[in-house]
Amino acid sequence: MQSGRTVFGLISLLLLITLAVIQPQPLPQDVLENWRVINAVGSAEGSDSRTEALENLLKYQPWRVDLWHQLAKEALDTGDDAAAVMALEHLEGIESLDAEMLFQMAELYLRNGQIDQAKQTWHGLLSQDDLSEDMYLELVRYQRLEGNFDFAREAAQGWVMQYPTSGKANYYAGLVHLAADPDRAMIWLQAAGSLDPVYQTRSIKLVDAAETAKRNEDQAYQLVVIGRALAYIESWDLAEEAMNRAVHLAPQAAEAWALLSQVQQKLGRDAAPALEYALKLSPDSTIVRSSAAAYWRSQGQPDKALEYLQSLAEEQPLLGIWQVELGATYQMMGKLDIALNHYLNAVELEPENPSVWQSLAAYCFHTGIQVQDLGIPSARTALQLDPQNADLQSLMGWGLLTSGDLVNAEQFLRKAIELDPGNATAFYYLGVLYLQGQKTGDANQAFKRAVEFSEGGSIGWMAARLLDEMEK
């Protein structure tokens, strides 16, 4: 009986102890204060305070996954990169992050200079099946910017597999594969042109180049042809890759070295070594000498460019191109009268060539010289020679915009976009037109399209600058 009472007493004591342990304890005052700060949405409490409060709470309750998510979001919104990385890394250790969170983590690593971690996260992203098209586009663009073309191709291939009916996905897959695998690239580019008219003109240009290249068995020659087409659409990084492949296959090909130097100039790289080697290999080559002229103009020494261009014009007196190049060089020197005479010589030599009329018109629009009397009529002549050319429609729109005829300018610019929905130049001038008409919303959209379609070219850069100005 005594032992029964003892057992009962022990059980009662244990129950009392257990109840005391599990009895809710009052939260520390600082925890309550942190919750007050977090819940004070819309109050005087700032976002920085909420981020700090979340970090403090997680010291007490580190198992709260919801709080880690909230901290990540708050830190990202406030630009607190360190707190955002800490939260995302913790979440990655306890659950699978979605594509958007991984993408944000990679961008944070990049901003903090943690390149290896960024690359590792980029690669992890490729195994995700919930990447948006915008994420794929940023992946491809960033890897191109870094010169990681193999990764860019891997990302683009994943993109087109995930979104097989997307014209954009097919276009970028074809674009980044063109130098490495032209046959596959052509399939994607042809699909892009049929799926989305925005990519039709550029896709046709690139496919034509690839087909032309295939007619010659020389692989280096094929790459030069492809590189020139990529340069034409201002995909300078991919053009450089093609030219680098060409000179690797044919190190004695002077023209390939010369064209490589031209592309390097556009990318702001040191183009002198490639040009010097080209001149050493073939100092009398037309392509090499014209590349030398382009180089010296880019270096701000047009007088040296003239030496090459004048000899070319003397050797090939019936070609308007050398008169145009002489005109551009004198224009750079500020000798506008001499420049105009050379542009006029060009149209006299080749009156049936729309490109020389285009150059004359552009000279007038750039300088403001004889816009009405010579510039617009020259643009009209170019259009008459090639009426389905979107660039010439855009040129006429630019001229009319310069002369203050906004109504007719808009008609020509819209016609250019109708012919080529991906024409960055037409969108840029349309944005300028809207800006002059104080239609800032329409201007904003037009400039964004110009940036999107310009592939990193000068038009996109100018549109981006105007967008920045508009946001100030």
Short mmCIF file of C-alpha atoms in Angstrom, two decimals, residues 39 66 195 231 249 290 297 317 388 455 470:
data_model
loop_
_atom_site.label_atom_id
_atom_site.label_comp_id
_atom_site.label_asym_id
_atom_site.label_seq_id
_atom_site.Cartn_x
_atom_site.Cartn_y
_atom_site.Cartn_z
CA ASN A 39 3.55 44.46 -38.19
CA ASP A 66 7.99 31.80 -43.20
CA LEU A 195 6.72 32.13 -85.49
CA ALA A 231 28.25 42.35 -87.44
CA LEU A 249 41.50 27.86 -88.47
CA SER A 290 39.58 49.73 -95.57
CA ARG A 297 38.88 56.99 -87.74
CA PRO A 317 37.35 55.11 -109.33
CA GLN A 388 10.27 47.49 -99.39
CA GLU A 455 21.15 43.71 -79.79
CA MET A 470 12.84 60.33 -68.70
#
